[in-house]
Structure formats: C-alpha cells, structure tokens
C-alpha cells in the first residue's frame, strides 16, 4: 500500500500543490473557418508519459505541432516550465519531436544520424562522439553505429530516431505515432523498451497514437480527443473503467451499450428500465442521475459471464440469447450473442481450457449475467 505522499509523488495530477511542467491553456487552432483544435486545456507533469488519442483528424498532431512550435495557436497559450512559448521558435524550446516516419538520412551512418541532433550546438569533437555513444547505448545500438539505416530492422530504425531525439536532452519529447511503422509483435516489444528508456531518462513524453492498446500500455494518463476538443483525461484504468461519455466508452476498447430510462434511484445504485436489454439493469452509482432520465448503460464484454444454466433470482442484469458468432483468438474467445430482444451483445471469455473441452458453441442457448458494479451509466 502506497503512502498518501508517495501516491501524490507518483500521481502529481492529484496534488493540488504540484506545478505542471506543461500548461496548455484554452488553445485553439483554426484553418480558414475550421477549428482543428478547439479550446484545449491540459496540464502535464514532469516525467509523465502522456498520450493524445482520438479518431483520425481530431487534432492530435496539430496540438503536438503547436507544442513543438511548428504551428502557432490561433488563440490561447502554451507554457513550459512557467515560460510562455508563443514567441519561442522550435529550436529554442526545451522540447524535441520524433516524427512518424523517423526521417533518418539514408546516406549517413547510424552514429551520424544520431549526432545530427547536436548540429546546432558548438561541441568539441570528443564531447560530440561521447554524447552519440551514450545515446546509442541508451537504446542498445552501441554496436551498430557504423551501419546505414537500410541495414537495420524497423525496430532498430525507430530506436535510432529516438536516440537522435534524446541526444539534445530535451525536457519534453514529443512523439508522433512512435511505433506505427512496426509490426504488431515488434510494437509490443518496443513499447516496453520505450517505457524503460523513458523511466531511465526521466524526460516527459507526450505522444500521439491512434492505437488504443498502445496508449493503455504506455501512458500515465490519456487525453481522449474528439473534433478538436479534449473530452476526457485520465489514467488508462479511469478511461477504461469509468468513461464519462458514450463517445469515450465506444472509442476505447469494446463496449456494449443499452439504451434505457432511470426507473428508480436507491441508495448506492440506480435501476434502469431498458426495452433494448429486455430486463432491468442495476448499476452501482449515486447522485448524477434522476428518475425519468434517458441514459446509456455501458458494459464491457469481459465483465459478462456466460452460462448454459438458467440463472435464478429476479430478471435483473441477466439476459437469455443464442450464440450468433464465435471467434477463437487463442487465449480468449469472442462471442456475439443474439438476445431475446434481437440485440447483439459481445462477450469475451478467457480460454482456460482447450477448445475441444470448451462447452459453449455456435447456436447454443446461453444466459448472460453480470454484477451491478460492472456497468457504467452514461448520460444521453
Ligand atoms: P491523424 O490521426 O489522421 O494523423 P490527427 O488527429 O493528428 O489525425 P490533425 O493532423 O491534427 O489530426 O488534423 C486535424 C484537422 O485539421 C484535420 O481535419 C486536418 O485535415 C486539418 N488540418 C491539419 N493541418 C491543416 C492545414 N495545414 N491546413 C488545413 N487543414 C489542416
């Protein structure tokens, strides 16, 4: 159990006295009449691994480019360590950006590519080589300094780009889709490397990704963007377990949504009547919602239990259906169950046993159930 003080050190955003390293204040960027970034306010703390996620075109890259100084806000301001960045050109900001394409020079060796990051600094040759060597060692490419980019794997090229971005020792590193050029397996492996490097160097990383798994695995906090606005900021588990809107529930991971009306509010929970679900839905929730309010009940697929046996008790938080689709994914199976009301519900089940022993199959009649603390209530 962490002490209260340790929790505030690890999670400075919970500490009202902590000073953010980056303050983005009502920042807007318009192109013609179109707002690519629309009144974004964010506070990012030193040492964070902060992810910007959202659908294509929601303004993630534009926001990152304004942090880097490659784009100027139309309104609002950006402060880094208490200094207003509005009039500071990119190369004088304490930030560096690693681009999606890595942009390595094909005719330069790995060492030269990394050293290129120091070109604006008047450093003695020996100091420069030492810094290059240190940066390469950090990404475990010390032995490959003489190779050219085409002689490297995708993951190695990504690490060269990272070394080049880190060599100037920026206070903040901005990464635009840092792992998108890698295949799935390498991407997962490289995620851990990136986390290790980040914790070694202690630099704040702000990264853009459209890969939710990557954001969930890597970040201290995630800002979910929609149409130029930040719609929720939170730790990966807050975003996943407690989405505040239908958009976030739908965008992050898979979710089942049931439309309904609040029928009764009781101490600690709310009963939702849902024609779509065909049963009453009880959600652990207090305040916020009143009788008669239209709501969505969001339920993650892994929270639902499947059983072939009818369930006892009142018909709350339980449905009957038929297996409509079944996808075997090795460690888990994805079921699409058609309920009595005709709604398709997705269920993830862990495969603890071998497939041949797995007892729920196509066309089987099944019962779905879950507990009241598994669902989340969202306003319509
Ligand atoms: P993706 O995930 O596809 O990279 P994104 O969230 O990073 O998307 P941005 O690149 O920030 O999105 O773009 C946001 C919106 O602003 C898009 O609709 C884009 O077309 C528009 N936009 C970006 N740059 C310009 C520009 N220089 N001129 C006009 N419109 C632009």
Coordinates of C-alpha atoms and ligand atoms in Angstrom, one line a residue:
X1 CA 0.0 0.0 0.0
X2 CA 1.5 3.4 -1.0
X3 CA 1.6 6.2 1.5
X4 CA -0.6 9.2 0.7
X5 CA 2.6 11.2 0.0
X6 CA 4.0 8.5 -2.4
X7 CA 0.7 8.5 -4.3
X8 CA 0.9 12.2 -4.8
X9 CA 4.5 11.9 -6.0
X10 CA 3.6 9.1 -8.4
X11 CA 0.4 10.9 -9.5
X12 CA 1.2 14.6 -9.3
X13 CA -2.1 15.5 -11.1
X14 CA -3.9 14.6 -7.9
X15 CA -1.8 17.0 -5.9
X16 CA -3.4 20.5 -5.9
X17 CA 0.0 22.0 -4.9
X18 CA 2.0 20.3 -7.7
X19 CA 3.3 22.6 -10.5
X20 CA 2.6 21.2 -14.0
X21 CA 5.6 21.3 -16.4
X22 CA 3.4 22.0 -19.4
X23 CA 0.2 24.1 -19.3
X24 CA -1.9 24.2 -22.4
X25 CA -4.5 27.0 -21.8
X26 CA -7.6 27.3 -24.0
X27 CA -5.6 26.6 -27.1
X28 CA -7.3 26.8 -30.4
X29 CA -6.0 26.4 -34.0
X30 CA -8.2 27.3 -36.9
X31 CA -7.5 26.7 -40.6
X32 CA -9.8 29.0 -42.5
X33 CA -13.1 28.7 -40.7
X34 CA -12.4 25.2 -39.4
X35 CA -11.2 24.6 -35.8
X36 CA -8.7 21.7 -35.9
X37 CA -8.0 22.3 -32.1
X38 CA -10.8 23.9 -30.2
X39 CA -10.2 25.4 -26.8
X40 CA -8.0 22.7 -25.3
X41 CA -6.8 23.0 -21.7
X42 CA -4.4 20.4 -20.3
X43 CA -1.8 20.2 -17.6
X44 CA 1.1 17.7 -18.0
X45 CA 3.6 16.9 -15.2
X46 CA 7.3 16.2 -15.3
X47 CA 8.1 12.6 -16.1
X48 CA 4.7 11.8 -17.5
X49 CA 4.1 9.5 -20.4
X50 CA 1.1 11.4 -21.7
X51 CA -1.0 10.1 -24.7
X52 CA -3.2 12.0 -27.0
X53 CA -5.7 9.7 -28.6
X54 CA -8.7 10.1 -30.9
X55 CA -10.0 9.3 -34.3
X56 CA -8.2 10.4 -37.5
X57 CA -8.5 14.2 -38.0
X58 CA -9.4 15.0 -34.3
X59 CA -6.5 17.4 -33.9
X60 CA -3.8 15.3 -32.1
X61 CA -1.0 16.1 -34.4
X62 CA -1.9 19.8 -34.7
X63 CA -1.7 20.0 -30.9
X64 CA 1.6 18.2 -30.8
X65 CA 2.9 20.5 -33.5
X66 CA 1.9 23.6 -31.5
X67 CA 3.8 22.2 -28.5
X68 CA 6.9 21.8 -30.8
X69 CA 6.5 25.3 -32.2
X70 CA 5.9 24.1 -35.8
X71 CA 2.4 25.6 -35.7
X72 CA 1.2 28.7 -33.9
X73 CA -2.0 28.7 -31.8
X74 CA -4.8 30.9 -33.2
X75 CA -5.9 31.5 -29.5
X76 CA -4.8 30.6 -26.0
X77 CA -1.2 29.9 -24.9
X78 CA 1.3 27.2 -24.1
X79 CA 3.6 27.5 -21.1
X80 CA 6.5 25.1 -20.5
X81 CA 8.2 25.4 -17.1
X82 CA 6.5 28.7 -16.5
X83 CA 7.6 30.3 -19.8
X84 CA 5.1 31.4 -22.4
X85 CA 6.2 29.6 -25.6
X86 CA 4.3 31.8 -28.0
X87 CA 7.3 33.8 -29.3
X88 CA 9.9 31.0 -28.8
X89 CA 11.0 29.3 -32.1
X90 CA 11.0 25.4 -32.3
X91 CA 14.8 25.0 -31.9
X92 CA 14.9 27.2 -28.8
X93 CA 12.1 25.3 -27.0
X94 CA 13.1 22.7 -24.4
X95 CA 11.3 20.1 -26.5
X96 CA 12.2 17.8 -29.3
X97 CA 9.9 15.9 -31.7
X98 CA 10.3 12.4 -33.1
X99 CA 8.3 12.0 -36.3
X100 CA 6.2 9.1 -37.5
X101 CA 8.5 8.4 -40.5
X102 CA 11.6 8.7 -38.4
X103 CA 13.2 10.8 -41.2
X104 CA 16.6 9.1 -41.0
X105 CA 19.2 10.2 -43.6
X106 CA 19.9 7.2 -45.8
X107 CA 23.4 8.2 -46.7
X108 CA 24.5 8.8 -43.1
X109 CA 25.6 6.1 -40.7
X110 CA 23.6 5.4 -37.5
X111 CA 26.1 7.4 -35.5
X112 CA 26.0 10.3 -37.9
X113 CA 22.2 10.3 -37.9
X114 CA 22.2 10.5 -34.1
X115 CA 24.9 13.1 -34.0
X116 CA 22.9 15.2 -36.4
X117 CA 20.7 16.1 -33.4
X118 CA 23.6 18.1 -32.0
X119 CA 24.4 20.1 -35.2
X120 CA 23.3 23.4 -33.7
X121 CA 25.5 23.1 -30.6
X122 CA 29.1 24.1 -30.8
X123 CA 30.6 21.0 -29.2
X124 CA 34.2 19.7 -29.3
X125 CA 34.5 16.6 -31.4
X126 CA 35.3 14.3 -28.5
X127 CA 32.3 15.5 -26.5
X128 CA 30.1 15.0 -29.5
X129 CA 31.3 11.4 -30.0
X130 CA 30.8 10.7 -26.4
X131 CA 27.3 12.0 -26.4
X132 CA 26.5 10.0 -29.6
X133 CA 27.9 6.8 -27.9
X134 CA 25.9 7.4 -24.8
X135 CA 22.6 8.0 -26.7
X136 CA 23.2 4.8 -28.8
X137 CA 24.0 2.8 -25.7
X138 CA 20.8 4.0 -24.1
X139 CA 18.8 2.5 -27.0
X140 CA 21.1 -0.6 -27.1
X141 CA 22.5 0.2 -30.5
X142 CA 26.1 1.0 -29.5
X143 CA 27.4 -1.9 -31.6
X144 CA 25.6 -0.7 -34.8
X145 CA 27.0 2.9 -35.0
X146 CA 28.6 2.3 -38.4
X147 CA 25.6 0.8 -40.2
X148 CA 23.4 2.7 -42.6
X149 CA 19.6 2.9 -41.9
X150 CA 18.8 0.4 -44.7
X151 CA 20.9 -2.2 -42.8
X152 CA 18.6 -2.0 -39.8
X153 CA 15.3 -3.6 -38.8
X154 CA 12.2 -1.4 -38.4
X155 CA 12.6 -1.5 -34.6
X156 CA 16.3 -0.6 -34.7
X157 CA 15.5 2.4 -37.0
X158 CA 12.9 3.5 -34.5
X159 CA 15.5 3.4 -31.8
X160 CA 18.0 5.4 -33.9
X161 CA 15.3 8.1 -34.3
X162 CA 14.7 8.0 -30.5
X163 CA 18.4 8.4 -29.8
X164 CA 18.6 11.3 -32.1
X165 CA 15.6 13.0 -30.4
X166 CA 17.0 12.4 -27.0
X167 CA 20.6 13.4 -27.6
X168 CA 19.9 17.1 -27.0
X169 CA 18.5 16.2 -23.7
X170 CA 15.2 17.9 -24.1
X171 CA 12.9 18.4 -21.1
X172 CA 10.0 17.1 -23.2
X173 CA 9.9 14.7 -26.0
X174 CA 7.0 14.7 -28.5
X175 CA 6.4 11.6 -30.4
X176 CA 4.0 11.3 -33.3
X177 CA 2.8 7.7 -33.7
X178 CA 6.2 6.4 -32.4
X179 CA 5.6 2.8 -33.1
X180 CA 3.3 2.8 -36.1
X181 CA 5.9 1.6 -38.6
X182 CA 6.4 -1.6 -36.6
X183 CA 4.5 -4.9 -36.9
X184 CA 2.3 -6.0 -34.0
X185 CA 4.8 -8.2 -32.3
X186 CA 7.7 -5.8 -32.5
X187 CA 5.4 -3.0 -31.5
X188 CA 4.6 -4.7 -28.2
X189 CA 8.2 -5.5 -27.5
X190 CA 9.2 -1.9 -28.3
X191 CA 6.5 -0.5 -26.1
X192 CA 8.4 -1.9 -23.1
X193 CA 11.7 -0.6 -24.4
X194 CA 10.2 2.8 -24.8
X195 CA 8.9 2.7 -21.2
X196 CA 12.2 1.6 -19.9
X197 CA 14.1 4.4 -21.7
X198 CA 11.6 6.9 -20.6
X199 CA 11.9 6.0 -16.9
X200 CA 15.7 5.9 -17.3
X201 CA 16.0 9.4 -18.8
X202 CA 13.1 10.9 -16.7
X203 CA 12.0 13.1 -19.6
X204 CA 8.3 13.9 -20.1
X205 CA 7.0 12.1 -23.2
X206 CA 3.9 13.4 -24.9
X207 CA 2.8 11.1 -27.7
X208 CA 0.1 10.8 -30.3
X209 CA -1.3 7.4 -31.2
X210 CA -4.4 6.1 -32.8
X211 CA -3.6 2.7 -31.3
X212 CA -5.6 2.4 -28.0
X213 CA -3.7 -0.6 -26.8
X214 CA -0.5 1.3 -27.1
X215 CA -2.0 4.3 -25.2
X216 CA -3.3 1.9 -22.5
X217 CA 0.0 0.1 -22.2
X218 CA 2.4 3.1 -22.2
X219 CA 0.8 6.1 -20.6
X220 CA 0.5 7.6 -17.2
X221 CA -2.6 9.5 -18.5
X222 CA -4.5 9.7 -21.7
X223 CA -6.4 12.6 -23.2
X224 CA -9.2 11.5 -25.5
X225 CA -9.9 14.0 -28.3
X226 CA -12.9 14.4 -30.4
X227 CA -13.4 17.1 -33.1
X228 CA -10.6 19.3 -31.8
X229 CA -11.7 19.0 -28.1
X230 CA -10.4 17.0 -25.2
X231 CA -13.4 15.0 -24.0
X232 CA -11.8 13.1 -21.1
X233 CA -8.4 13.0 -19.4
X234 CA -7.5 10.2 -17.0
X235 CA -5.3 7.2 -16.2
X236 CA -5.7 4.2 -18.6
X237 CA -7.9 2.4 -16.0
X238 CA -10.0 5.5 -15.3
X239 CA -10.6 5.9 -19.0
X240 CA -11.4 2.3 -19.5
X241 CA -13.4 1.6 -16.4
X242 CA -15.1 4.9 -16.0
X243 CA -15.7 6.6 -19.3
X244 CA -17.7 9.7 -18.9
X245 CA -19.5 9.7 -22.2
X246 CA -20.7 7.4 -24.8
X247 CA -18.0 8.6 -27.2
X248 CA -15.2 7.6 -24.8
X249 CA -16.9 4.2 -23.9
X250 CA -17.2 3.4 -27.6
X251 CA -13.8 4.7 -28.6
X252 CA -11.6 3.0 -26.0
X253 CA -11.9 -0.8 -26.2
X254 CA -15.2 -2.6 -27.0
X255 CA -18.4 -1.9 -25.1
X256 CA -22.0 -3.0 -25.2
X257 CA -24.4 -0.1 -24.9
X258 CA -28.0 -0.4 -23.8
X259 CA -30.4 2.5 -24.0
X260 CA -32.9 3.0 -21.2
X261 CA -34.6 5.2 -18.7
X262 CA -33.8 5.6 -15.0
X263 CA -36.7 3.9 -13.2
X264 CA -35.6 4.2 -9.6
X265 CA -32.8 5.5 -7.6
X266 CA -31.9 3.6 -4.5
X267 CA -29.1 4.1 -2.0
X268 CA -25.9 3.1 -3.9
X269 CA -27.5 2.1 -7.1
X270 CA -29.8 3.0 -9.9
X271 CA -32.3 0.8 -11.7
X272 CA -32.6 1.4 -15.5
X273 CA -35.6 0.1 -17.5
X274 CA -34.4 -0.9 -20.9
X275 CA -36.6 -2.3 -23.7
X276 CA -33.4 -3.0 -25.7
X277 CA -32.0 -5.2 -22.9
X278 CA -35.3 -6.8 -22.1
X279 CA -34.5 -6.7 -18.4
X280 CA -34.0 -4.2 -15.6
X281 CA -30.3 -3.1 -15.4
X282 CA -29.0 -2.2 -11.9
X283 CA -25.9 -0.1 -11.8
X284 CA -23.8 0.9 -8.8
X285 CA -24.0 4.6 -9.0
X286 CA -25.0 7.5 -6.7
X287 CA -26.2 11.1 -7.5
X288 CA -25.7 12.4 -11.0
X289 CA -28.9 10.7 -12.5
X290 CA -32.6 11.3 -11.7
X291 CA -35.8 9.3 -12.3
X292 CA -37.0 9.5 -15.9
X293 CA -33.6 10.5 -17.3
X294 CA -32.6 8.8 -20.6
X295 CA -29.3 7.1 -20.2
X296 CA -26.9 4.5 -21.7
X297 CA -25.7 1.6 -19.7
X298 CA -22.2 0.6 -20.9
X299 CA -21.0 -2.9 -20.2
X300 CA -17.5 -4.2 -21.2
X301 CA -17.5 -7.6 -22.9
X302 CA -15.2 -9.2 -20.4
X303 CA -17.5 -8.3 -17.4
X304 CA -20.3 -10.6 -18.7
X305 CA -20.5 -14.2 -17.5
X306 CA -21.8 -16.8 -19.9
X307 CA -23.6 -19.9 -18.7
X308 CA -25.7 -22.7 -20.1
X309 CA -27.6 -23.0 -16.9
X310 CA -30.6 -20.7 -16.3
X311 CA -29.9 -18.2 -13.6
X312 CA -32.1 -17.9 -10.5
X313 CA -33.5 -14.8 -8.9
X314 CA -35.1 -11.7 -10.4
X315 CA -34.5 -11.0 -14.1
X316 CA -32.1 -8.1 -13.4
X317 CA -28.7 -7.9 -15.0
X318 CA -29.3 -11.1 -16.9
X319 CA -30.4 -12.0 -20.4
X320 CA -31.0 -15.1 -22.5
X321 CA -29.7 -15.5 -26.0
X322 CA -28.2 -17.7 -28.7
X323 CA -24.6 -17.8 -29.8
X324 CA -24.6 -16.0 -33.1
X325 CA -20.9 -15.7 -33.9
X326 CA -17.9 -17.2 -32.2
X327 CA -14.3 -16.1 -32.8
X328 CA -11.5 -18.2 -31.3
X329 CA -8.5 -16.0 -30.5
X330 CA -6.2 -18.5 -28.7
X331 CA -6.2 -17.1 -25.2
X332 CA -9.8 -15.9 -25.4
X333 CA -12.9 -16.3 -27.4
X334 CA -15.2 -13.6 -28.6
X335 CA -18.9 -14.4 -28.7
X336 CA -21.7 -12.4 -30.3
X337 CA -24.9 -13.4 -28.6
X338 CA -28.2 -12.6 -30.1
X339 CA -30.5 -11.9 -27.1
X340 CA -34.3 -12.4 -26.9
X341 CA -34.8 -8.8 -27.9
X342 CA -32.7 -9.2 -31.0
X343 CA -29.7 -7.2 -29.7
X344 CA -26.2 -8.5 -30.4
X345 CA -24.1 -8.5 -27.3
X346 CA -20.3 -9.0 -27.4
X347 CA -18.8 -11.2 -24.7
X348 CA -15.1 -12.0 -24.2
X349 CA -14.3 -15.3 -22.4
X350 CA -10.9 -16.4 -21.3
X351 CA -10.0 -19.8 -22.7
X352 CA -8.6 -21.6 -19.7
X353 CA -9.3 -25.0 -21.2
X354 CA -8.5 -26.5 -24.6
X355 CA -11.0 -25.7 -27.4
X356 CA -12.3 -29.3 -27.6
X357 CA -13.4 -29.1 -24.0
X358 CA -14.9 -25.6 -24.3
X359 CA -18.5 -26.1 -23.8
X360 CA -20.3 -23.1 -25.4
X361 CA -20.6 -23.4 -29.1
X362 CA -22.4 -22.0 -32.2
X363 CA -26.2 -21.8 -31.8
X364 CA -26.2 -22.8 -28.1
X365 CA -28.7 -21.2 -25.8
X366 CA -26.9 -19.2 -23.2
X367 CA -27.6 -16.9 -20.2
X368 CA -25.7 -13.7 -19.8
X369 CA -25.2 -12.1 -16.3
X370 CA -23.1 -9.5 -14.6
X371 CA -22.9 -7.7 -11.3
X372 CA -24.1 -4.2 -10.6
X373 CA -20.6 -2.8 -10.1
X374 CA -19.5 -3.9 -13.6
X375 CA -21.7 -1.5 -15.6
X376 CA -21.3 2.3 -16.1
X377 CA -24.1 4.8 -16.5
X378 CA -23.7 7.5 -19.2
X379 CA -25.9 10.5 -19.9
X380 CA -27.6 10.7 -23.3
Ligands
LIG1 P1 -4.4 11.6 -37.9 O1 -4.6 10.6 -36.8 O2 -5.1 11.2 -39.1 O3 -3.0 12.0 -38.1 P2 -4.9 14.0 -36.3 O4 -5.9 13.8 -35.1 O5 -3.5 14.0 -36.0 O6 -5.2 12.9 -37.4 P3 -4.6 16.6 -37.4 O7 -3.5 16.2 -38.3 O8 -4.2 17.3 -36.2 O9 -5.4 15.3 -37.0 O10 -5.7 17.4 -38.2 C1 -6.8 17.9 -37.6 C2 -7.7 18.5 -38.7 O11 -7.1 19.7 -39.2 C3 -7.9 17.6 -39.9 O12 -9.2 17.8 -40.3 C4 -6.9 18.2 -40.9 O13 -7.4 18.0 -42.2 C5 -6.9 19.7 -40.6 N1 -5.6 20.3 -40.9 C6 -4.4 19.9 -40.3 N2 -3.4 20.7 -40.8 C7 -4.0 21.5 -41.7 C8 -3.5 22.6 -42.6 N3 -2.3 22.9 -42.6 N4 -4.4 23.2 -43.3 C9 -5.8 22.9 -43.3 N5 -6.3 22.0 -42.5 C10 -5.4 21.3 -41.7

